[in-house]
Short mmCIF file of N, CA and C in Angstrom, two decimals:
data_model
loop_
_atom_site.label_atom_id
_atom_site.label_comp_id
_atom_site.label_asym_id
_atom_site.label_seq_id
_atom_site.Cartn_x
_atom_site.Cartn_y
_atom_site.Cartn_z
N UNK A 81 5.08 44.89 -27.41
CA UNK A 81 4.07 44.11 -28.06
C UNK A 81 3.11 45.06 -28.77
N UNK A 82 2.74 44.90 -29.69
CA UNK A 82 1.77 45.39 -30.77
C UNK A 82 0.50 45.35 -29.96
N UNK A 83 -0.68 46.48 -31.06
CA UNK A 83 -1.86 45.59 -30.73
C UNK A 83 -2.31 44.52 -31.15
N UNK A 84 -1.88 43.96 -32.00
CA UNK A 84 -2.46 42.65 -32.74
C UNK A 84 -2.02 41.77 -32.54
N UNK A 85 -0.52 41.80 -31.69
CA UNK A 85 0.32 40.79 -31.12
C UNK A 85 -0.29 40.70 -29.69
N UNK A 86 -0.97 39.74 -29.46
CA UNK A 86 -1.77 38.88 -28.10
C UNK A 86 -0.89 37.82 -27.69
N UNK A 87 0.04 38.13 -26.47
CA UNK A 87 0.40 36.98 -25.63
C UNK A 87 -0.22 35.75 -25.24
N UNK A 88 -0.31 35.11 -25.02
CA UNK A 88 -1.35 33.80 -24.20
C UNK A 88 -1.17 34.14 -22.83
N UNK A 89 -2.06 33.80 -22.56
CA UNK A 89 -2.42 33.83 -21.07
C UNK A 89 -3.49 32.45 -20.89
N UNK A 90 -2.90 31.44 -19.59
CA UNK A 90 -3.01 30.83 -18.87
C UNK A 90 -3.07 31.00 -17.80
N UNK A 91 -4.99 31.04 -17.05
CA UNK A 91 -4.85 31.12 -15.81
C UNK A 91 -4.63 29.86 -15.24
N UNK A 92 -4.28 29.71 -13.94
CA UNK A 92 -3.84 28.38 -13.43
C UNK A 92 -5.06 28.55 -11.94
N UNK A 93 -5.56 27.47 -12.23
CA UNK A 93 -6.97 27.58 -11.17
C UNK A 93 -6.74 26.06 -9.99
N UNK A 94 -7.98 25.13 -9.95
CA UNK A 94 -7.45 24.21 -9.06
C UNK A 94 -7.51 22.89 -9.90
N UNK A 95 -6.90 22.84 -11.54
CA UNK A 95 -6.74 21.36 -11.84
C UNK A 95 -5.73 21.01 -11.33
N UNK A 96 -5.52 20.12 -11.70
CA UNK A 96 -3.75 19.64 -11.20
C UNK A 96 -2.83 19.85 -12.10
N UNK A 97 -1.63 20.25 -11.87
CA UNK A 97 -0.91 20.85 -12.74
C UNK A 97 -0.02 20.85 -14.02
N UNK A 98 -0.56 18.87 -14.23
CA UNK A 98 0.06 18.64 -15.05
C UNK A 98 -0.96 19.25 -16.34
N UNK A 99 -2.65 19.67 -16.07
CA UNK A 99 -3.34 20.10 -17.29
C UNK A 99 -2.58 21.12 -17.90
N UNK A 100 -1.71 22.04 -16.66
CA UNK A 100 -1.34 23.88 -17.34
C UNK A 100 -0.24 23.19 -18.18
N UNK A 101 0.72 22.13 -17.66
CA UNK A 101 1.63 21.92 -18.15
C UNK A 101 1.59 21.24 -20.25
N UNK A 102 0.74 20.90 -19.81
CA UNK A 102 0.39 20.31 -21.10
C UNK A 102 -0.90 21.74 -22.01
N UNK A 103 -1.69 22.37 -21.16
CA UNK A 103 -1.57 23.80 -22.06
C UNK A 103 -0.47 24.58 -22.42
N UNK A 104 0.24 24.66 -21.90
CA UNK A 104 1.60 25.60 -22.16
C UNK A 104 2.65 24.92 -23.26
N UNK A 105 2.50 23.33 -22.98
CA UNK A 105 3.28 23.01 -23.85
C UNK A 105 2.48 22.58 -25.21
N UNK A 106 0.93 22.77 -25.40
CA UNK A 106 0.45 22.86 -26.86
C UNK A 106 0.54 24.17 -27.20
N UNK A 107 0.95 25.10 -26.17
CA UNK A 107 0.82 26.84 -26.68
C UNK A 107 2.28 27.44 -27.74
N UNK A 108 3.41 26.54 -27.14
CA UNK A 108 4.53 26.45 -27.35
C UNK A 108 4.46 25.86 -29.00
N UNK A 109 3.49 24.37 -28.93
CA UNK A 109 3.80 23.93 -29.73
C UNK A 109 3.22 24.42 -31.25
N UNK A 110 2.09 25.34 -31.05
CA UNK A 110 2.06 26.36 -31.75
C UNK A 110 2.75 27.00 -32.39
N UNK A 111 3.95 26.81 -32.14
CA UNK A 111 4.48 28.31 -32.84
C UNK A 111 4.99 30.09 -31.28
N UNK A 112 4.42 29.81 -30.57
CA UNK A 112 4.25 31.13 -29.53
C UNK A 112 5.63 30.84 -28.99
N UNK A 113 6.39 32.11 -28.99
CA UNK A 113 7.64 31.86 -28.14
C UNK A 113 8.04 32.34 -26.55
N UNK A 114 6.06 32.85 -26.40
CA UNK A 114 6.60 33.64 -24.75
C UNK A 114 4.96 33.20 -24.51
N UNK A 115 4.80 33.21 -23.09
CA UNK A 115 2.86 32.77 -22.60
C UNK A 115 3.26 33.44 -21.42
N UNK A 116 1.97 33.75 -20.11
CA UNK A 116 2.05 34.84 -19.20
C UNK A 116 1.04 32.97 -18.48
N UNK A 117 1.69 32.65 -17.54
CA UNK A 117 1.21 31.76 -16.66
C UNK A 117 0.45 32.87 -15.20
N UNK A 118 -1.08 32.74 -15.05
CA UNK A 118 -1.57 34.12 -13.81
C UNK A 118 -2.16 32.93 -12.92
N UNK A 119 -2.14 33.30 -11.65
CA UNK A 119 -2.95 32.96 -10.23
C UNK A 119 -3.14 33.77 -9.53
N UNK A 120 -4.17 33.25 -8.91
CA UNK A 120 -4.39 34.17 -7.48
C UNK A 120 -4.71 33.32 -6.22
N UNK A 121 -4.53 33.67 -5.19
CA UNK A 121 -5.12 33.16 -4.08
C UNK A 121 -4.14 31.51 -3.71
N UNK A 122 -4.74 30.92 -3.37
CA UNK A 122 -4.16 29.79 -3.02
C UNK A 122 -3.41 29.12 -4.22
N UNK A 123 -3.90 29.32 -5.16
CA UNK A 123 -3.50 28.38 -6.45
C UNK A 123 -1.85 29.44 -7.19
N UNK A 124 -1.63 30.20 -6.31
CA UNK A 124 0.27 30.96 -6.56
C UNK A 124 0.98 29.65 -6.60
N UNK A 125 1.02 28.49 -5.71
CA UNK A 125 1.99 27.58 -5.39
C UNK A 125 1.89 26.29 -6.44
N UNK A 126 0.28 26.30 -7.18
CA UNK A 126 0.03 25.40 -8.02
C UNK A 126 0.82 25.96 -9.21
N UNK A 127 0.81 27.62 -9.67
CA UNK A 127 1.66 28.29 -11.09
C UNK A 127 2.64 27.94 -10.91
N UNK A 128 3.47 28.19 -9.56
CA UNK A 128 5.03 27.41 -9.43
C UNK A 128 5.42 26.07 -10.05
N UNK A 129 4.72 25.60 -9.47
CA UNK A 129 4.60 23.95 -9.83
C UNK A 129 4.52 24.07 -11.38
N UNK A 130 3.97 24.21 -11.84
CA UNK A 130 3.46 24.46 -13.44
C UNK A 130 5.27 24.98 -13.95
N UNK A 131 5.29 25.64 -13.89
CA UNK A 131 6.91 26.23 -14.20
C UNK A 131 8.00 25.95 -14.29
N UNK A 132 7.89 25.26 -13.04
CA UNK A 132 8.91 24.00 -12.59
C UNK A 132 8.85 22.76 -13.21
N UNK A 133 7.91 22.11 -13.25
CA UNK A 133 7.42 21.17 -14.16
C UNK A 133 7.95 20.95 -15.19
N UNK A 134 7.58 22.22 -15.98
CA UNK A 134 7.82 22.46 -17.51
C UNK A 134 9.21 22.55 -17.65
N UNK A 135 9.96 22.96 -17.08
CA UNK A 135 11.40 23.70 -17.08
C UNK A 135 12.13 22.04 -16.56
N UNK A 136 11.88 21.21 -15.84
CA UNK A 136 12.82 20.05 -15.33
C UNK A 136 12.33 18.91 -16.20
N UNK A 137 11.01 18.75 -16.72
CA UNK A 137 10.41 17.31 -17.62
C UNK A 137 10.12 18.01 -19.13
N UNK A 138 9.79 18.86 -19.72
CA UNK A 138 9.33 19.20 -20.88
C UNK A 138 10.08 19.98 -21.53
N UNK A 139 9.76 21.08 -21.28
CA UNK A 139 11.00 22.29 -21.74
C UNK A 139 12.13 22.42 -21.62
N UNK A 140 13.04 22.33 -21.32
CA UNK A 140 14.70 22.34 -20.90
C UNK A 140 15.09 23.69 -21.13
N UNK A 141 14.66 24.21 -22.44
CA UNK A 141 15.08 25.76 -22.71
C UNK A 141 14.92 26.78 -22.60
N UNK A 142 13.00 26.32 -21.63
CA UNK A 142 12.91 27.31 -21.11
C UNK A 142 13.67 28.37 -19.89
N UNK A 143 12.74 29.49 -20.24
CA UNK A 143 13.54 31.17 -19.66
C UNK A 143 12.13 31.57 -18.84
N UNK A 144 12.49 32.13 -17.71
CA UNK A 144 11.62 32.96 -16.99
C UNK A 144 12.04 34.13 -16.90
N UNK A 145 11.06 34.90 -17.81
CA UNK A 145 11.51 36.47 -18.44
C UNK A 145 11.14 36.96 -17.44
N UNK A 146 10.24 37.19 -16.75
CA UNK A 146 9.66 37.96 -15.56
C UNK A 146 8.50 37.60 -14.47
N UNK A 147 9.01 37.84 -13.34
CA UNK A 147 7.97 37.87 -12.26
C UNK A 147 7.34 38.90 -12.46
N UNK A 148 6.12 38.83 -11.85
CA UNK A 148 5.15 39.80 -11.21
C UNK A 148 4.18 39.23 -9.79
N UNK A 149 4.48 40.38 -8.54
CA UNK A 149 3.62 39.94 -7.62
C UNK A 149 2.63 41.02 -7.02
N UNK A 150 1.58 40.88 -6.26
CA UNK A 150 1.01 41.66 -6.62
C UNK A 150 -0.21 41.54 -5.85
N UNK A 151 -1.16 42.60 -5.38
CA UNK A 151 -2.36 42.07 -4.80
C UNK A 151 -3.47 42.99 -5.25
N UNK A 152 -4.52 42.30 -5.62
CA UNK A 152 -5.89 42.84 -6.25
C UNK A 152 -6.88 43.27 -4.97
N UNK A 153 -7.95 44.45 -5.43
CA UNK A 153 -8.55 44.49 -4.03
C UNK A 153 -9.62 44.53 -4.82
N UNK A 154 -10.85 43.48 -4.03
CA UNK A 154 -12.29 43.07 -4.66
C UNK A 154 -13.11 43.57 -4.01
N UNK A 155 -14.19 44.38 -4.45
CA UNK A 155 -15.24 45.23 -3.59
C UNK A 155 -16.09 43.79 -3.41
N UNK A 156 -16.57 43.30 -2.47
CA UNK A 156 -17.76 42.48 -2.16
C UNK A 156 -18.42 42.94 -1.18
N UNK A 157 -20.07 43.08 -0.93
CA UNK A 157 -21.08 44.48 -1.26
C UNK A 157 -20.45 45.61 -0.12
N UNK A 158 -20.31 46.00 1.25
CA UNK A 158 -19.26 46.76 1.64
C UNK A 158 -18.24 46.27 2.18
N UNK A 159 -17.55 45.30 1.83
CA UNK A 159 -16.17 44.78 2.19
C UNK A 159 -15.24 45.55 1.28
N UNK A 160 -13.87 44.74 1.15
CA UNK A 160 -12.71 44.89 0.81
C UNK A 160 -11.75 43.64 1.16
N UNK A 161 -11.65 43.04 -0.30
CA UNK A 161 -10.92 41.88 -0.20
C UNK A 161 -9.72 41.98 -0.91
N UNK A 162 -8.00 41.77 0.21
CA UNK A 162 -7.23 41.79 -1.05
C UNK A 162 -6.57 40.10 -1.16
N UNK A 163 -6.63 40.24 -2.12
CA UNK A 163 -5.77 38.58 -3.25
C UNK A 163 -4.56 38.94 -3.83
N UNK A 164 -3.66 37.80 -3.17
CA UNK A 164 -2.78 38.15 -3.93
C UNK A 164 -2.32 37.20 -4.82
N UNK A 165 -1.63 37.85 -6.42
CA UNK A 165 -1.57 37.34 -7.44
C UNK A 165 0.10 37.04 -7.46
N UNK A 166 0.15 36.08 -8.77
CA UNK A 166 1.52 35.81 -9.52
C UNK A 166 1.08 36.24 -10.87
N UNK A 167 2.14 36.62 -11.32
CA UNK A 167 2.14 36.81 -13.09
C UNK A 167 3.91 35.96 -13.47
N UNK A 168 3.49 35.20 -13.87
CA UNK A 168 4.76 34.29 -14.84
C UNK A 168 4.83 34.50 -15.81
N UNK A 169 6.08 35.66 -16.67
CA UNK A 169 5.86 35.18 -18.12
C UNK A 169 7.48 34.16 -18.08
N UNK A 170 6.99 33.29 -19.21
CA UNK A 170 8.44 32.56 -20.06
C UNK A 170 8.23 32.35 -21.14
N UNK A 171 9.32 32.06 -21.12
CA UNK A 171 9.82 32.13 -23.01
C UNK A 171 10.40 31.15 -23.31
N UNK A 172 10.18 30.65 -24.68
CA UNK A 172 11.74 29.85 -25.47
C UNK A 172 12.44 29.91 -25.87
#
């Protein structure tokens, strides 16, 4: 990817999942042939859902180019918190 070439990115937080599904599929309908679906924390199982979704009711052609899993560590004032993330990219 270029610098001027910007993926989409969709974080997936706690709506319900048909909102990501219907972001992803106006991102698509754009013109974009790949988007990076991210979570963290509890909401990993809501990005699934989102994916799945898209891939069995909307998309049919979609491709899941790559996983990513992964855990972030958050200084909060002397703690140490780790979260762990998903990174979804797909494509059309």
């Amino acid at each position: 990817m270029g610098l001027l070439s910007r993926e989409p990115v969709i974080i997936v937080g706690r709506k319900p999942a048909i909102r990501y599904v219907t972001a992803c599929v106006t991102v698509f309908n754009r013109g974009e042939k790949s988007l990076l679906l991210r979570a963290r924390g509890k909401r990993i199982s809501n990005c699934v859902d989102v994916v799945n979704l898209l891939r069995k009711s909307f998309i049919t052609n979609l491709s899941i180019k790559d996983i990513v899993i992964g855990t972030e560590v958050l200084k909060e004032s002397d703690k140490y918190r780790y979260i762990s993330f998903i990174e979804i990219r797909i494509t059309r």
